[in-house]
Coordinates of C-alpha atoms in Angstrom, one line a residue:
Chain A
X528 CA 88.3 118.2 73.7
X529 CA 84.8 118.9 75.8
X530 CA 85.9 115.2 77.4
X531 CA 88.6 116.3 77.9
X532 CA 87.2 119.4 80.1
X533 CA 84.6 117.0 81.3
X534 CA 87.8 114.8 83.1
X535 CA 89.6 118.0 84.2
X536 CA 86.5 119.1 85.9
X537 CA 85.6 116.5 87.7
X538 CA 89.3 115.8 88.9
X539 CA 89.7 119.3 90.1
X540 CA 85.8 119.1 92.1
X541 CA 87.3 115.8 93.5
X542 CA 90.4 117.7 95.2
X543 CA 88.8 120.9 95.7
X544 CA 85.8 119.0 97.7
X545 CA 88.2 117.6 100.2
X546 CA 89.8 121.1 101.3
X547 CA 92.6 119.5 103.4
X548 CA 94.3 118.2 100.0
X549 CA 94.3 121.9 98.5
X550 CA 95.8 122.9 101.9
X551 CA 98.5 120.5 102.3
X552 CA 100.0 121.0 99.0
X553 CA 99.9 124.9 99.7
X554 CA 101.2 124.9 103.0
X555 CA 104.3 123.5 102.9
X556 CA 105.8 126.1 100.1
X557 CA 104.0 129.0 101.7
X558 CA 105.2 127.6 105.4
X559 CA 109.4 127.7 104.3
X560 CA 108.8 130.8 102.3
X561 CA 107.8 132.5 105.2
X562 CA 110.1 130.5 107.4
X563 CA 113.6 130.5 105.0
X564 CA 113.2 132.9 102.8
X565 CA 111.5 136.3 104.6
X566 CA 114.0 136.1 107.5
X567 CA 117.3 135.0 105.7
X568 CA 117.1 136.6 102.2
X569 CA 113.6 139.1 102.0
X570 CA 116.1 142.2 102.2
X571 CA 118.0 140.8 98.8
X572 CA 116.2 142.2 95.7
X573 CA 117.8 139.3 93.1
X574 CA 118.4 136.5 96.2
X575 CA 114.6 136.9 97.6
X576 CA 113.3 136.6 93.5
X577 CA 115.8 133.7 93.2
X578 CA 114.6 131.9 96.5
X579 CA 110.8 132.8 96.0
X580 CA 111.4 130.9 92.2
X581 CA 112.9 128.1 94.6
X582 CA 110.0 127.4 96.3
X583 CA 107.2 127.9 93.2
X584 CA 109.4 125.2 92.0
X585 CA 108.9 123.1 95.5
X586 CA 105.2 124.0 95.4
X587 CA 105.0 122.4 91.7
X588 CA 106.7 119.7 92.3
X589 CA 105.4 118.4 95.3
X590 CA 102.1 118.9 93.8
X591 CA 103.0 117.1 90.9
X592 CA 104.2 114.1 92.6
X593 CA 101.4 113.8 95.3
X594 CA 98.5 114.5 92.8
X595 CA 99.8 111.9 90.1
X596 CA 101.8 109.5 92.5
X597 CA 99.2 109.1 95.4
X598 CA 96.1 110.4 93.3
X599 CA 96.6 107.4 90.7
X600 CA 97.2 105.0 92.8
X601 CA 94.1 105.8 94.9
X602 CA 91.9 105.9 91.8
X603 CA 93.3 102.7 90.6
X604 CA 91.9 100.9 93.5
X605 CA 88.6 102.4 93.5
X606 CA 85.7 100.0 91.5
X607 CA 84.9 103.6 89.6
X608 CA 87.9 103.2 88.0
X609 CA 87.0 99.6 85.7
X610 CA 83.9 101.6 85.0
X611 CA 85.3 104.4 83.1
X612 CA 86.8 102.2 81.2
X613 CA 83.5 100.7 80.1
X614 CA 82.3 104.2 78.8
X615 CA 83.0 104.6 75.2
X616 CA 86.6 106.3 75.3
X617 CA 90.1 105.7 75.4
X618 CA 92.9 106.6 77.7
X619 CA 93.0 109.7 76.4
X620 CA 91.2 112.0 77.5
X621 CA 91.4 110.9 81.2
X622 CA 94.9 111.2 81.1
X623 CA 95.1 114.5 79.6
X624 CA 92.0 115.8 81.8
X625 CA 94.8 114.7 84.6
X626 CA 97.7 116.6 83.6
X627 CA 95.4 120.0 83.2
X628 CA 93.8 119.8 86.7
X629 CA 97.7 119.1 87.8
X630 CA 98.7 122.2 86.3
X631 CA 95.8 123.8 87.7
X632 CA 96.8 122.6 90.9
X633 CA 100.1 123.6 90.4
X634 CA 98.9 127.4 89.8
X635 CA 96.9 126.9 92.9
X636 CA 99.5 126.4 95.6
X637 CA 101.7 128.9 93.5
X638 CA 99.5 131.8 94.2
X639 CA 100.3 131.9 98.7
X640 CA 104.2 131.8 97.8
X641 CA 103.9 134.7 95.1
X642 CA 101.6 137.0 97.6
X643 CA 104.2 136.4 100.5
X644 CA 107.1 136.7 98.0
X645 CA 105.3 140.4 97.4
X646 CA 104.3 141.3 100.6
X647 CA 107.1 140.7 103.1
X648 CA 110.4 140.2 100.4
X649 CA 112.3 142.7 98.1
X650 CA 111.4 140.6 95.3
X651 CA 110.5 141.8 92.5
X652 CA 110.1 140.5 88.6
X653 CA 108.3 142.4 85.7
X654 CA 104.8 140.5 84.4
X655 CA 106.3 139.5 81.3
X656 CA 109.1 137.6 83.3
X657 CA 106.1 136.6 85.5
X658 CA 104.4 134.7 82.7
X659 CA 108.1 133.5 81.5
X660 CA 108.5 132.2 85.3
X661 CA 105.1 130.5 85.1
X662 CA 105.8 128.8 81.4
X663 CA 109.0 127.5 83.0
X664 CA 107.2 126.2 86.1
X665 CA 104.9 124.3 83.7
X666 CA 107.8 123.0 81.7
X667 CA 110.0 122.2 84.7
X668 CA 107.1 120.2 86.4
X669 CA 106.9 117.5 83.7
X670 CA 109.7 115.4 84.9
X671 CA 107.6 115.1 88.1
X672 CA 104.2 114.8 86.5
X673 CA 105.9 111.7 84.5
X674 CA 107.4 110.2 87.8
X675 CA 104.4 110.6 90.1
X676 CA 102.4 108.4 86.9
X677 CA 105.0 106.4 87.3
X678 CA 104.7 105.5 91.4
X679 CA 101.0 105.9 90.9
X680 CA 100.5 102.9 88.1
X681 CA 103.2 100.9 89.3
X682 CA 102.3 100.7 93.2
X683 CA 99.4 100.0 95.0
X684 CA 98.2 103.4 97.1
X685 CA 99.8 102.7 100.5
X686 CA 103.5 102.1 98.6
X687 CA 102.8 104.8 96.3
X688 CA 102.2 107.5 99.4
X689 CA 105.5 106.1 100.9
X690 CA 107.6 106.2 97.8
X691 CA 106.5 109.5 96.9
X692 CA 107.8 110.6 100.0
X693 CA 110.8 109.0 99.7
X694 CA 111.2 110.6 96.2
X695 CA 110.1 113.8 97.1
X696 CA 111.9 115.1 100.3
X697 CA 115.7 114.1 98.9
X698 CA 114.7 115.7 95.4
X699 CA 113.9 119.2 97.2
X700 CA 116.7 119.2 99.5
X701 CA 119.1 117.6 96.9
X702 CA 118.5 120.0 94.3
X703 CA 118.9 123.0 96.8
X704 CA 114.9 124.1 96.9
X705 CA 115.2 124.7 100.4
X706 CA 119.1 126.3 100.8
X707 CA 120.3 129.7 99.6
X708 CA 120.2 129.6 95.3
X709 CA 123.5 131.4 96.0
X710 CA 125.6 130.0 98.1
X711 CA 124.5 126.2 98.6
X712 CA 126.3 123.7 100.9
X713 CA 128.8 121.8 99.2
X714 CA 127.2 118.5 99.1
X715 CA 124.5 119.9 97.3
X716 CA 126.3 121.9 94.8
X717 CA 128.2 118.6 94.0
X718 CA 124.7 116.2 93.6
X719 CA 122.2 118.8 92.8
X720 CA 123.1 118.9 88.8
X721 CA 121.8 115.8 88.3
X722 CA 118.7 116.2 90.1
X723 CA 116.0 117.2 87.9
X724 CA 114.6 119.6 90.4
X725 CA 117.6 121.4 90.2
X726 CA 116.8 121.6 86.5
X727 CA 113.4 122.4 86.7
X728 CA 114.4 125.5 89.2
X729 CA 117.1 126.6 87.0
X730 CA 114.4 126.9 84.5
X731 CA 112.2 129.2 86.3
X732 CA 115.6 130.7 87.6
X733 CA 116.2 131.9 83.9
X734 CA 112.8 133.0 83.0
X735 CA 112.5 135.7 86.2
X736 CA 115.9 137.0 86.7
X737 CA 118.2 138.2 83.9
X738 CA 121.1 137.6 85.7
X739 CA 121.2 133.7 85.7
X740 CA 121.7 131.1 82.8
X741 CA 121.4 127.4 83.4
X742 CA 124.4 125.5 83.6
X743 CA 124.3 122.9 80.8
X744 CA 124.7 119.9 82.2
X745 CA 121.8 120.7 84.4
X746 CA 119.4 121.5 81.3
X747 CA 120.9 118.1 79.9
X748 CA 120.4 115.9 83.5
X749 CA 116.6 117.7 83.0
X750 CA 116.0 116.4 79.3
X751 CA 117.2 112.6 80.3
X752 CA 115.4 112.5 83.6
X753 CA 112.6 113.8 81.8
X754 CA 113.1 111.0 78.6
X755 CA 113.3 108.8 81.5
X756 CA 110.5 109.0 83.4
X757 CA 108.1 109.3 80.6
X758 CA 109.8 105.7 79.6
X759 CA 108.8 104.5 83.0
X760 CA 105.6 106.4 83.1
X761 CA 104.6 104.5 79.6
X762 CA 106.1 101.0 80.8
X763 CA 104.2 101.3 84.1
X764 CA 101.0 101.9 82.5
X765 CA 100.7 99.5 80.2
X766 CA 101.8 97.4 83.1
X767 CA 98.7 97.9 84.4
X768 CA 97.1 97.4 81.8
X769 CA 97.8 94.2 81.0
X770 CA 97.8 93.2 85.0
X771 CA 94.1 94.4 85.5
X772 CA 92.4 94.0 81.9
X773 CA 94.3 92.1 79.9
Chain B
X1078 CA 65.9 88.2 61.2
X1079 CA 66.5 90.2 64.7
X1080 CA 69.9 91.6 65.3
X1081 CA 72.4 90.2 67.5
X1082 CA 73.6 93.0 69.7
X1083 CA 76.1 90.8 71.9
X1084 CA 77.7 87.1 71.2
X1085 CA 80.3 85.2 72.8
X1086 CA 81.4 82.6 71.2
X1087 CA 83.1 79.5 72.5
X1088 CA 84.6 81.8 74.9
X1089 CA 86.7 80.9 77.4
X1090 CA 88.0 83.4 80.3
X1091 CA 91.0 82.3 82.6
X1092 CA 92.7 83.8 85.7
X1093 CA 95.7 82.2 86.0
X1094 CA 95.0 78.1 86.5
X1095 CA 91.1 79.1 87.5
X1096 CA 88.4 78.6 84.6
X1097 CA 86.5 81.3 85.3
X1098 CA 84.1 81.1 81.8
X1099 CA 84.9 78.1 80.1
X1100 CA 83.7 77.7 75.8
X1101 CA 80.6 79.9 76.9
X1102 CA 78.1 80.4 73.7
X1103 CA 75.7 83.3 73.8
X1104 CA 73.5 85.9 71.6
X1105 CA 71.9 88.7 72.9
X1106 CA 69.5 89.6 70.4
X1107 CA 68.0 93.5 70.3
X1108 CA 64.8 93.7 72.3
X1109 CA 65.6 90.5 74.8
X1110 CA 65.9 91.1 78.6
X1111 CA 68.1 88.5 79.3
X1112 CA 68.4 87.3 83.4
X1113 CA 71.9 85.4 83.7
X1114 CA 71.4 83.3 87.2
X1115 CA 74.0 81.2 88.5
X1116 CA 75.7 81.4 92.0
X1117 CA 78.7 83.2 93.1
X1118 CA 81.3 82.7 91.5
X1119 CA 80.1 81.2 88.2
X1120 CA 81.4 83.7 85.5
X1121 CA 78.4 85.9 85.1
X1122 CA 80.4 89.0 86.2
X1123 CA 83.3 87.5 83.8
X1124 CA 80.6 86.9 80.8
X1125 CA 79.7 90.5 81.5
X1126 CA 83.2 92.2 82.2
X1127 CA 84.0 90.3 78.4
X1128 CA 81.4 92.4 76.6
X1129 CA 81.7 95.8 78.4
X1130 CA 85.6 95.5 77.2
X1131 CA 87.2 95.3 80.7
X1132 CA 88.6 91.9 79.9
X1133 CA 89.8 89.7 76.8
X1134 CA 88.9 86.1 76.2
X1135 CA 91.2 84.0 76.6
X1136 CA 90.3 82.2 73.8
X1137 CA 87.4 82.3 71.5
X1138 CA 85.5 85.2 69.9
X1139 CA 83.2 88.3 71.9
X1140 CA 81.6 90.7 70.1
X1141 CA 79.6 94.0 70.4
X1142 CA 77.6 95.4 67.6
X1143 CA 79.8 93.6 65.2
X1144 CA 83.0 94.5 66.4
X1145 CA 85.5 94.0 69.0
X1146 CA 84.2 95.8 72.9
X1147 CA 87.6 97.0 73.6
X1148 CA 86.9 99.8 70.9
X1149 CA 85.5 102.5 72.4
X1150 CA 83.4 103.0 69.3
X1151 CA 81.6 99.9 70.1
X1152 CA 80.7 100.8 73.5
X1153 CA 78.7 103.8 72.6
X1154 CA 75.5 102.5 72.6
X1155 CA 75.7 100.4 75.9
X1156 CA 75.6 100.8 79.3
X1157 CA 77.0 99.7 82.7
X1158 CA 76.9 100.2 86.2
X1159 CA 79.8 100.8 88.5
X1160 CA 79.6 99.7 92.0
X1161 CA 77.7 101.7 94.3
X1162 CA 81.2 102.0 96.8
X1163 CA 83.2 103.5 93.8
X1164 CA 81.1 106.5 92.8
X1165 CA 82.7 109.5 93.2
X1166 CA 82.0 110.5 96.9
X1167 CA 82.7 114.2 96.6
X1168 CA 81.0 115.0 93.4
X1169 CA 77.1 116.2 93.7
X1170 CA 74.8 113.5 92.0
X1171 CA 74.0 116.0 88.9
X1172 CA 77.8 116.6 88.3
X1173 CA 78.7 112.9 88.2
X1174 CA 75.7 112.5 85.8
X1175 CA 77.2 115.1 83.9
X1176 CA 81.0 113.8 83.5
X1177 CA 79.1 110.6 82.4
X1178 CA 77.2 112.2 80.0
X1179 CA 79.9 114.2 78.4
X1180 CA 81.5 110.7 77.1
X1181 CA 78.4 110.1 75.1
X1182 CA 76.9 111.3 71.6
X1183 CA 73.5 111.1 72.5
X1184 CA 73.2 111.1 76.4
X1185 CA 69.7 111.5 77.4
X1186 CA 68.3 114.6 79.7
X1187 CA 69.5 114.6 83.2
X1188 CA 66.4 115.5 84.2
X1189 CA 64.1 112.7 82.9
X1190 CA 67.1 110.3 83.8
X1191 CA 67.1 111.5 87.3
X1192 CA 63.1 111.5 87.6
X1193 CA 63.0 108.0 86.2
X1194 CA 65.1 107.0 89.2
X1195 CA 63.3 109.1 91.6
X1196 CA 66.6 110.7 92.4
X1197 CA 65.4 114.3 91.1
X1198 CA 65.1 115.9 94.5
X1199 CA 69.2 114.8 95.4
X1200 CA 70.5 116.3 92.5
X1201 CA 72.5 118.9 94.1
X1202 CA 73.7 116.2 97.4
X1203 CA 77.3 115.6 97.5
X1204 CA 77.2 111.5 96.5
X1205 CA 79.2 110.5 99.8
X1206 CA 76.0 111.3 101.8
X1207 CA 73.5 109.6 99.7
X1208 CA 72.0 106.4 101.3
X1209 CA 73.5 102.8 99.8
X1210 CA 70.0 102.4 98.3
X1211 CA 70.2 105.9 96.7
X1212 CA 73.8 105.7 95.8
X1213 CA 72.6 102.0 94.6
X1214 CA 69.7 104.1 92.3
X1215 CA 72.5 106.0 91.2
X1216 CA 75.0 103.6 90.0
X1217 CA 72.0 101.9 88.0
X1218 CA 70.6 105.1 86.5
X1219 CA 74.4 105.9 85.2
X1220 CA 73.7 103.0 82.7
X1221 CA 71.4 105.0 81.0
X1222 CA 72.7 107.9 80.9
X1223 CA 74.2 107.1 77.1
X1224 CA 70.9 106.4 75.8
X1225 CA 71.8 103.3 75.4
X1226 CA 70.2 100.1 73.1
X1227 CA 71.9 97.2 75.4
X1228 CA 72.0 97.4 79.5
X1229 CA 74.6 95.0 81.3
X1230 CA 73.3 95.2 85.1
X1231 CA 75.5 93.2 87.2
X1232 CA 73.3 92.4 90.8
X1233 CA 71.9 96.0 90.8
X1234 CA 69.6 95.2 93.4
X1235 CA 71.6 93.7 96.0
X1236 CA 71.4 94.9 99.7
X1237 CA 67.9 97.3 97.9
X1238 CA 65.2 97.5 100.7
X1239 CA 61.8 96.0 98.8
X1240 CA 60.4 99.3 97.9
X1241 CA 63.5 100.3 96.0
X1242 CA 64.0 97.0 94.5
X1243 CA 60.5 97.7 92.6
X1244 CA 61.5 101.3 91.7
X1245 CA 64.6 100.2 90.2
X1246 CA 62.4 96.7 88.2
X1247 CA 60.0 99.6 87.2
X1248 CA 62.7 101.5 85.5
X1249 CA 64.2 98.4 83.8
X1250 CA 61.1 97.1 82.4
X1251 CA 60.2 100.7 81.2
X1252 CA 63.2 100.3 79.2
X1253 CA 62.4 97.2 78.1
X1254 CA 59.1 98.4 77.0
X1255 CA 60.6 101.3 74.8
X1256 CA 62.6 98.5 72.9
X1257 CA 65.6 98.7 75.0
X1258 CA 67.8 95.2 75.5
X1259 CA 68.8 94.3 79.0
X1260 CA 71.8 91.6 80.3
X1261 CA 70.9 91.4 84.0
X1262 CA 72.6 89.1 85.9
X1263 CA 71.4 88.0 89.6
X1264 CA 71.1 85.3 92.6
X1265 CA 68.1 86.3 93.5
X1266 CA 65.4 83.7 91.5
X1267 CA 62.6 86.0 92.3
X1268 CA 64.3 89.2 90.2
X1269 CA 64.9 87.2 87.4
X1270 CA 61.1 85.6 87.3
X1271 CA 60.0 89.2 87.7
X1272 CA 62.0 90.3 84.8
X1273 CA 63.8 88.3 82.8
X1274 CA 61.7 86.6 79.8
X1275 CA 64.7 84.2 78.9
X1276 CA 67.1 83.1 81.4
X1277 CA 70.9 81.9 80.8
X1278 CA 72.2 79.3 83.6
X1279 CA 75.5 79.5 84.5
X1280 CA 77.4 77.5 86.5
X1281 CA 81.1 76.7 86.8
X1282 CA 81.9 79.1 84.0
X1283 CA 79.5 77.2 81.4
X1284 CA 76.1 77.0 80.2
X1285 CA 73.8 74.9 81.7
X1286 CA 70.9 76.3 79.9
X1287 CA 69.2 78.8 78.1
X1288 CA 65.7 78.9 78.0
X1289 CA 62.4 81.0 78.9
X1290 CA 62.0 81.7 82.0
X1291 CA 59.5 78.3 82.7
X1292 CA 61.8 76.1 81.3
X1293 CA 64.7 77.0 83.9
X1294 CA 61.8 77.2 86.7
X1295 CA 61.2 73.7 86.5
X1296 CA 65.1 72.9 86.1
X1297 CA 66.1 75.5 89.6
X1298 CA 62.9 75.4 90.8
X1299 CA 63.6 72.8 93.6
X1300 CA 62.7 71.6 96.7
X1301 CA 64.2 70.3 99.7
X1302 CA 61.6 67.7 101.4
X1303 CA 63.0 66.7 104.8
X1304 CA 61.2 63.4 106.6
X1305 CA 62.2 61.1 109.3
X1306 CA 61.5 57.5 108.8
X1307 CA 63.3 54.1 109.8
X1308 CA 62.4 52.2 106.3
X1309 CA 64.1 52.4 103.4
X1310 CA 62.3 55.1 100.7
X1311 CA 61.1 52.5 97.8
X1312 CA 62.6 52.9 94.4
X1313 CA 60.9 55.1 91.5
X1314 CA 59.9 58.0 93.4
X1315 CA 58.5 60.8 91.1
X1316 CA 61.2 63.8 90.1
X1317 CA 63.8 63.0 92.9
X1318 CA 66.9 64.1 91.9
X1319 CA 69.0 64.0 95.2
X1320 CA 68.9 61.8 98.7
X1321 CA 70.8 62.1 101.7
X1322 CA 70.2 60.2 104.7
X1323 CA 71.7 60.9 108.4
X1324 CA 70.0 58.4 110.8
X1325 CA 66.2 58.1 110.0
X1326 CA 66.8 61.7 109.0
X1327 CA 65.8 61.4 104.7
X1328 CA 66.7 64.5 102.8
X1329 CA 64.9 64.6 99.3
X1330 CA 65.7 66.9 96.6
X1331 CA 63.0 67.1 93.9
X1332 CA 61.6 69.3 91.2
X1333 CA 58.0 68.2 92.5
X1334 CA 57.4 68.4 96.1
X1335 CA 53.6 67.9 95.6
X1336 CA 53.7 64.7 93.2
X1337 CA 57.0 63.9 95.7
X1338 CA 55.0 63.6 98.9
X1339 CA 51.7 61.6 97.3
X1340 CA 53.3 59.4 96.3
X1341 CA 55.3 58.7 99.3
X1342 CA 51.5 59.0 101.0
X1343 CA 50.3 56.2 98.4
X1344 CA 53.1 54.3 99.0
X1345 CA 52.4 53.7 102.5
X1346 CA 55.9 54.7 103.8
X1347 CA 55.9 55.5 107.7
X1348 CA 57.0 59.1 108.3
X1349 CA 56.8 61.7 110.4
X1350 CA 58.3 65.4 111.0
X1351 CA 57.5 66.2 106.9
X1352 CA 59.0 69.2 105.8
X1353 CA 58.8 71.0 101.9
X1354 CA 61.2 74.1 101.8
X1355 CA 62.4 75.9 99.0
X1356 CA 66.4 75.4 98.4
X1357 CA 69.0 77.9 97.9
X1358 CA 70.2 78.6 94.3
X1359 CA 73.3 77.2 95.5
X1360 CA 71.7 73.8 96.1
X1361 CA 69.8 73.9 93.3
X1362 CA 72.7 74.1 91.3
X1363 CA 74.6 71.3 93.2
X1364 CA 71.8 69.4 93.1
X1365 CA 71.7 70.0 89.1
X1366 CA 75.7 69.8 88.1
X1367 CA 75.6 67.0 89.9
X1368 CA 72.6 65.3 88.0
X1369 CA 75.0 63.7 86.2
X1370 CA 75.5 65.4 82.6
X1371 CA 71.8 65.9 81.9
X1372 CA 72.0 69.8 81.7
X1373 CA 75.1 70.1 80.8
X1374 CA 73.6 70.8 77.3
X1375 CA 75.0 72.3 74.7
X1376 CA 75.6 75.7 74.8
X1377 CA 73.4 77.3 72.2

């Protein structure tokens, strides 16, 4: 478990040294909250707590695909990386030291959205449904954790940036992150159940506002993208594996 | 009997249709400090990669402390270097030597590790501004950070300025001293005559001997003696082991310059513009694959 800490460490001092990386994953969520959401629904007690929930869910997953996705990848080319695998340890602890600093990360470019969310919006949400939001955020980010692994192990790092932009921006949009939770253009209402960021929001939807329960076939799209990608995740790794050090 | 910390046994590395170690016998026994010379490209990284547990055989048998290197347990008491571009750049020197440390039972001070690498004073300096020679310092130092009973140091002083090349022999030999075993390998002839007590020639992914470090002297240890003359050399000449001629132009490849050139004195030949250099490893080993199967002894 100390390893464990001792891997989450020093990934979180590797992103938090290079400030620009802490800023870009914050300043996109914090940007269309303030851009979106104040103007069009900040007067809206329940729509301003439903669109700020819309884009804690856009801050978590983008920083779970751009950590995992471009952060792997990046490593993977690195000579550091055949070295840590001479040290007397398994996968383990690396790979759960990286899914703690991602949810640390996650937390991180939460934190602008939910200050604007209370400064200049009517929203409002009590701590317990707070902590039930956050929970859900965690939950909801897995799917993205598992395919951002997946990009990161099975590309090299100038495909995985590319690709995780290409996964990313039709995810958000898709799964209505950046339009009105209430009353969504129809192309998105029709594709957006089967996006698993419209799961994931759903999720965090359900934990801060009482008057919203997930549609089932959303929370059912969310299980088998999640199954999925943790497949792919797996297969892409040992992939590697057997590419680089078999 | 001493232990055998590391042995490769008839082991046989490929990358795709490339031979990169081919039926390659070795012991490392506990106390040695092995050199592994051989030029670029003739498996010593491979040999090494094998028994830190980056890489399977393709065939035969590796083995660390009597087990398989690809379980972790088996790499505890070892120690490697990373590349000096791969360190972390954002991580302070002290914190690096602390996430290293944190993988090991027994990881030795920070302090005395950073002192014995005269790297005490950059403890708290972000590693992306350290110097290559420093960041080189660095990468070698992180092989001991485990406390380890076998080193594997693959070139660590290549590109090192002189004075940090003897910092870095000082540290190894310390270890040495204490008991510690050492795997080095290098192309440089003079760091494995100034530290190596039995050397392992490796050429073309095999064995071309494994001696003490006299033996393989006299084996690499040759010269290139240049000479122009318009005769013919005469047969028999003492230790010659490779001729070229362009022109009058003689090139003579020997393990004796000295004996080489009296007896070309004593044998009245007419030459002029006579010169002995030393030869690259590289030719060296040309000159002794080539020597028809002579050194291509067995591996033992």
């Amino acid at each position: 478990m100390a390893l464990v800490l001792a891997h989450a460490k020093y990934q979180l001092l590797e992103q938090i040294r290079i400030p620009m990386a802490v800023i870009g994953s914050t300043f996109f969520p914090a940007a269309a909250m303030l851009f979106f959401v104040v103007p069009f629904a900040g007067d809206h007690p329940v729509g301003a707590t439903l669109a700020t929930a819309s884009m804690t869910t856009f801050a978590a997953m983008s920083t779970s695909l751009f950590t995992f996705g471009i952060g792997v990848a990046e490593d993977r080319a690195q000579p550091w990386d055949p070295y840590l695998r001479t040290l007397p340890a398994g996968p383990f602890p690396r790979f759960a030291g990286r899914i703690i600093a991602g949810l640390a990360m996650i937390g991180v470019s939460v934190v602008p959205v939910l200050i604007i969310a209370a400064v200049f919006t009517e929203a409002a949400v009590t701590p317990l449904r707070l902590l039930l939001g956050l929970a859900a955020l965690a939950a909801g980010s897995v799917p993205f954790t598992l395919l951002g692994l997946t990009i990161g192990y099975a590309l090299p790092s100038k495909a995985a940036i590319a690709v995780t932009q290409l996964v990313f921006f039709p995810m958000a949009v898709g799964g209505g992150l950046l339009s009105s939770p209430v009353d969504p253009p129809a192309f998105i209402q029709a594709i957006a159940p089967y996006l698993p960021s419209r799961g994931a929001v759903e999720l965090v939807w359900t934990a801060v506002a009482p008057e919203v329960s997930p549609a089932p076939v959303t929370m059912v799209m969310l299980a088998v993208w999640t199954a999925a990608a943790g497949a792919a995740a797996v297969w892409a790794y040992r992939r590697d594996e057997g590419v680089r050090f078999s | 009997m001493t232990e055998t910390l590391a042995r490769a046994v008839e082991a046989t590395r490929r990358y795709g249709d490339v031979v990169a170690l081919d039926r390659v016998s070795i012991d490392i026994r506990a106390g040695e400090l092995v050199g592994l010379l051989g030029p670029n490209g003739a498996g010593k990284s491979t040999l090494i990669n094998l028994f830190a547990g980056l890489r399977r055989p393709t065939s035969g048998l590796v083995e660390l402390f009597g087990g398989s290197p690809r379980d972790p347990a088996r790499r505890v008491r070892i120690g490697t270097t990373p590349q000096e571009t791969g360190l972390p750049q954002a991580l302070r020197v002290g914190e690096c030597v602390d996430f290293v440390s944190a993988h090991y039972p027994s990881a030795v001070s920070k302090q005395a590790l950073l002192d014995r690498f005269g790297l005490a004073d950059l403890t708290r300096r972000q590693i992306g501004g350290l110097s290559g020679g420093q960041k080189r310092r660095l990468a070698v130092a992180l092989a001991f950070t485990g406390d380890p009973r076998l080193v594997f140091l693959d070139e660590p002083t290549t590109g090192l300025d002189v004075e940090a090349r003897r910092t870095l022999w000082d540290g190894v030999r310390r270890f040495h001293a204490e008991g510690g075993t050492v795997l080095l390998t290098s192309h440089y002839l003079e760091e494995i005559e100034a530290l190596a007590q039995r050397v392992v020639v490796i050429g073309g992914g095999r064995v071309l001997a494994d001696g003490s470090v006299d033996d393989v002297r006299g084996m690499v240890g040759v010269r290139r003696v240049s000479l122009t003359t318009p005769a013919p050399l005469p047969g028999g000449l003492p230790g010659v082991i490779g001729e070229q001629r362009e022109g009058d132009r003689v090139q003579l490849l020997t393990s004796d310059a000295d004996e080489l050139v009296r007896a070309l004195v004593l044998a009245s030949v007419p030459f002029s513009g006579l010169e002995v250099r030393q030869t690259s490893l590289e030719e060296a080993f040309l000159a002794i694959t080539s020597a028809a199967g002579v050194h291509d002894a067995p591996a033992a």
